Coordinates of C-alpha atoms in Angstrom, one line a residue:
M1423 CA -24.2 4.6 -5.6
R1424 CA -27.9 4.0 -4.9
C1425 CA -30.8 5.5 -6.7
A1426 CA -34.5 5.8 -5.9
A1427 CA -37.4 7.0 -8.1
T1428 CA -39.7 8.2 -5.3
A1429 CA -39.2 9.9 -1.9
E1430 CA -40.6 6.9 -0.1
A1431 CA -38.1 4.6 -1.9
A1432 CA -35.2 7.0 -1.1
I1433 CA -36.1 7.2 2.6
S1434 CA -36.4 3.4 2.8
E1435 CA -33.0 3.0 1.1
M1436 CA -31.5 5.5 3.5
G1437 CA -32.8 3.4 6.4
A1438 CA -31.5 0.2 5.0
H1439 CA -27.8 1.4 4.9
D1440 CA -25.4 3.2 7.2
D1441 CA -22.5 3.7 4.9
W1442 CA -23.5 6.9 3.1
S1443 CA -20.7 9.1 1.7
G1444 CA -23.0 11.8 0.3
F1445 CA -26.5 12.5 -0.8
L1446 CA -27.4 14.0 -4.2
I1447 CA -31.2 14.6 -4.1
D1448 CA -33.5 16.1 -6.8
V1449 CA -36.2 18.4 -5.3
G1450 CA -38.7 17.0 -7.7
L1451 CA -38.2 13.4 -6.8
G1452 CA -41.2 11.2 -7.7
Q1453 CA -44.6 12.6 -8.3
W1454 CA -44.7 15.3 -5.5
N1455 CA -43.2 18.6 -6.5
R1456 CA -41.0 19.1 -3.5
A1457 CA -40.5 15.5 -2.2
G1458 CA -36.7 15.9 -2.4
L1459 CA -36.9 18.4 0.5
D1460 CA -38.5 15.7 2.7
V1461 CA -35.8 13.2 1.7
L1462 CA -33.1 15.8 2.6
A1463 CA -34.8 16.4 6.0
A1464 CA -34.9 12.7 6.6
A1465 CA -31.2 12.3 5.7
R1466 CA -30.3 15.1 8.0
R1467 CA -32.1 13.6 11.0
V1468 CA -30.1 10.3 10.7
F1469 CA -26.9 11.5 8.9
P1470 CA -26.4 15.1 9.9
S1471 CA -22.7 15.3 8.9
V1472 CA -22.9 13.5 5.5
P1473 CA -22.5 16.0 2.6
A1474 CA -25.7 16.7 0.7
A1475 CA -26.6 18.6 -2.4
L1476 CA -30.1 19.5 -3.5
V1477 CA -30.7 19.5 -7.3
T1478 CA -33.5 21.6 -8.9
A1479 CA -34.4 23.6 -11.9
S1480 CA -36.1 26.1 -9.6
N1481 CA -34.7 29.2 -8.1
E1482 CA -37.5 29.7 -5.6
R1483 CA -36.4 31.4 -2.4
D1484 CA -38.2 28.9 0.0
I1485 CA -36.5 25.9 -1.7
I1486 CA -33.1 27.5 -1.5
N1487 CA -33.6 28.6 2.1
R1488 CA -34.8 25.2 3.1
A1489 CA -31.7 23.6 1.5
A1490 CA -29.5 26.0 3.4
S1491 CA -31.3 25.4 6.7
L1492 CA -30.5 21.7 6.2
S1493 CA -26.8 22.4 5.5
A1494 CA -27.0 21.2 1.8
S1495 CA -25.3 22.6 -1.2
F1496 CA -27.6 23.7 -4.0
L1497 CA -27.2 22.8 -7.7
C1498 CA -29.4 24.4 -10.3
K1499 CA -30.1 22.5 -13.5
P1500 CA -28.5 22.4 -15.9
F1501 CA -25.2 22.0 -14.1
G1502 CA -21.9 20.9 -15.5
P1503 CA -18.9 18.8 -14.4
T1504 CA -17.4 21.7 -12.5
E1505 CA -20.3 22.1 -10.2
I1506 CA -20.7 18.3 -9.6
A1507 CA -17.0 18.0 -9.1
A1508 CA -17.0 20.5 -6.3
F1509 CA -19.7 18.5 -4.5
L1510 CA -17.8 15.2 -5.0
E1511 CA -14.7 16.8 -3.7
R1512 CA -16.6 17.6 -0.5
V1513 CA -17.8 14.1 -0.3
T1514 CA -14.3 12.7 -0.8
A1515 CA -12.9 15.0 1.9
A1516 CA -15.6 14.1 4.4
E1517 CA -15.2 10.4 3.7
A1518 CA -11.4 10.6 4.2
G1519 CA -11.9 12.4 7.5
I1520 CA -10.4 15.7 6.2
D1521 CA -10.9 18.6 8.6
E1522 CA -13.3 21.2 7.1
R1523 CA -10.5 23.8 7.1
L1524 CA -8.5 21.5 4.7
E1525 CA -11.5 20.8 2.5
G1526 CA -11.1 24.1 0.6
R1527 CA -7.4 23.5 0.2
L1528 CA -8.1 20.0 -1.2
S1529 CA -10.6 21.5 -3.7
A1530 CA -8.2 24.2 -4.8
L1531 CA -5.4 21.8 -5.3
A1532 CA -7.6 19.4 -7.3
R1533 CA -8.4 22.3 -9.7
R1534 CA -4.8 23.7 -9.7
W1535 CA -3.2 20.3 -10.5
D1536 CA -6.1 19.1 -12.7
L1537 CA -6.5 16.0 -10.6
A1538 CA -8.8 13.1 -11.7
P1539 CA -11.4 12.1 -9.2
K1540 CA -9.4 9.1 -8.0
E1541 CA -6.3 11.2 -7.6
T1542 CA -8.3 13.7 -5.5
E1543 CA -9.6 10.8 -3.4
I1544 CA -6.1 9.5 -2.8
L1545 CA -4.8 13.0 -1.9
A1546 CA -7.6 13.4 0.6
W1547 CA -6.8 9.9 2.0
L1548 CA -3.1 10.8 2.4
I1549 CA -3.8 14.3 3.9
A1550 CA -6.0 12.6 6.5
G1551 CA -3.1 10.4 7.5
R1552 CA -4.7 7.2 6.3
T1553 CA -2.6 4.2 5.1
R1554 CA -2.3 2.7 1.6
E1555 CA -3.4 -0.6 2.9
N1556 CA -6.6 0.8 4.4
Y1557 CA -7.3 2.6 1.1
L1558 CA -6.9 -0.6 -0.9
V1559 CA -9.3 -2.4 1.4
R1560 CA -11.9 0.4 1.5
S1561 CA -11.8 1.1 -2.3
G1562 CA -11.3 -2.4 -3.5
S1563 CA -8.4 -1.2 -5.7
T1564 CA -5.3 -3.1 -6.4
A1565 CA -1.8 -2.2 -5.4
L1566 CA -1.0 -1.5 -9.1
T1567 CA -4.0 0.9 -9.4
W1568 CA -2.7 2.7 -6.3
R1569 CA 0.8 3.0 -7.8
V1570 CA -0.5 4.3 -11.1
H1571 CA -2.8 7.0 -9.5
V1572 CA -0.2 8.0 -6.9
G1573 CA 2.5 8.3 -9.6
R1574 CA 0.2 10.6 -11.6
L1575 CA -0.7 12.6 -8.5
L1576 CA 3.0 13.1 -7.6
K1577 CA 3.9 14.1 -11.1
K1578 CA 1.1 16.7 -11.2
A1579 CA 2.1 18.0 -7.8
G1580 CA 5.8 18.1 -8.6
T1581 CA 6.8 16.0 -5.7
A1582 CA 8.8 12.7 -5.5
R1583 CA 7.2 11.0 -2.5
T1584 CA 3.8 11.0 -0.8
S1585 CA 5.3 12.2 2.5
D1586 CA 6.7 15.3 0.6
L1587 CA 3.3 15.9 -0.9
V1588 CA 1.4 15.8 2.4
T1589 CA 4.1 18.0 4.0
A1590 CA 3.7 20.5 1.2
V1591 CA -0.1 20.6 1.4
L1592 CA -0.1 21.0 5.2
R1593 CA 2.7 23.7 5.1
D1594 CA 0.7 25.6 2.4
E1595 CA -2.4 25.4 4.6
A1596 CA -0.5 26.6 7.6
R1597 CA 0.8 29.6 5.6
A1598 CA -2.7 30.4 4.5
L1599 CA -3.9 30.3 8.0
A1600 CA -1.1 32.6 9.2
R1601 CA -1.9 35.1 6.4
R1602 CA -5.6 35.1 7.4
R1603 CA -4.8 35.8 11.0
T1604 CA -2.6 38.9 10.2

């Protein structure tokens, strides 16, 4: 996580890194009333596919429309854990390489099974076909941490193995697609 107190600092920070997973930007960043919109526009020019959410206490139409035109989610203050969790699930899915069609399924399963953020991250990783070893390297987690989180995930999902879990998720999504087409 990286933080900035001004729009200039945020844009500078953006340019200094290329490993962004998501952007959570306050409209009122710094001293200028709508500086966060400029930061969002700068983020979109360089990182168009990275999930972004704009945070504000305002419900002004032009701010909402600008956020939508820049493909950003919109979070109105005050917001709670449910709202931020939905955005973080999008970030997790995008980082894992989950297809947008499966993103909604991941979010629904995370809520249905009451998954912790790390469990949701691991589920996304597995659905994307990524390996345990790659996850451990990327996350800096230990094999023991992986086993603990995967064990909890499997228990909540009611499956015995990760391959069964992935198969069940993909089969569920295929059924949902078939229902939508009929």
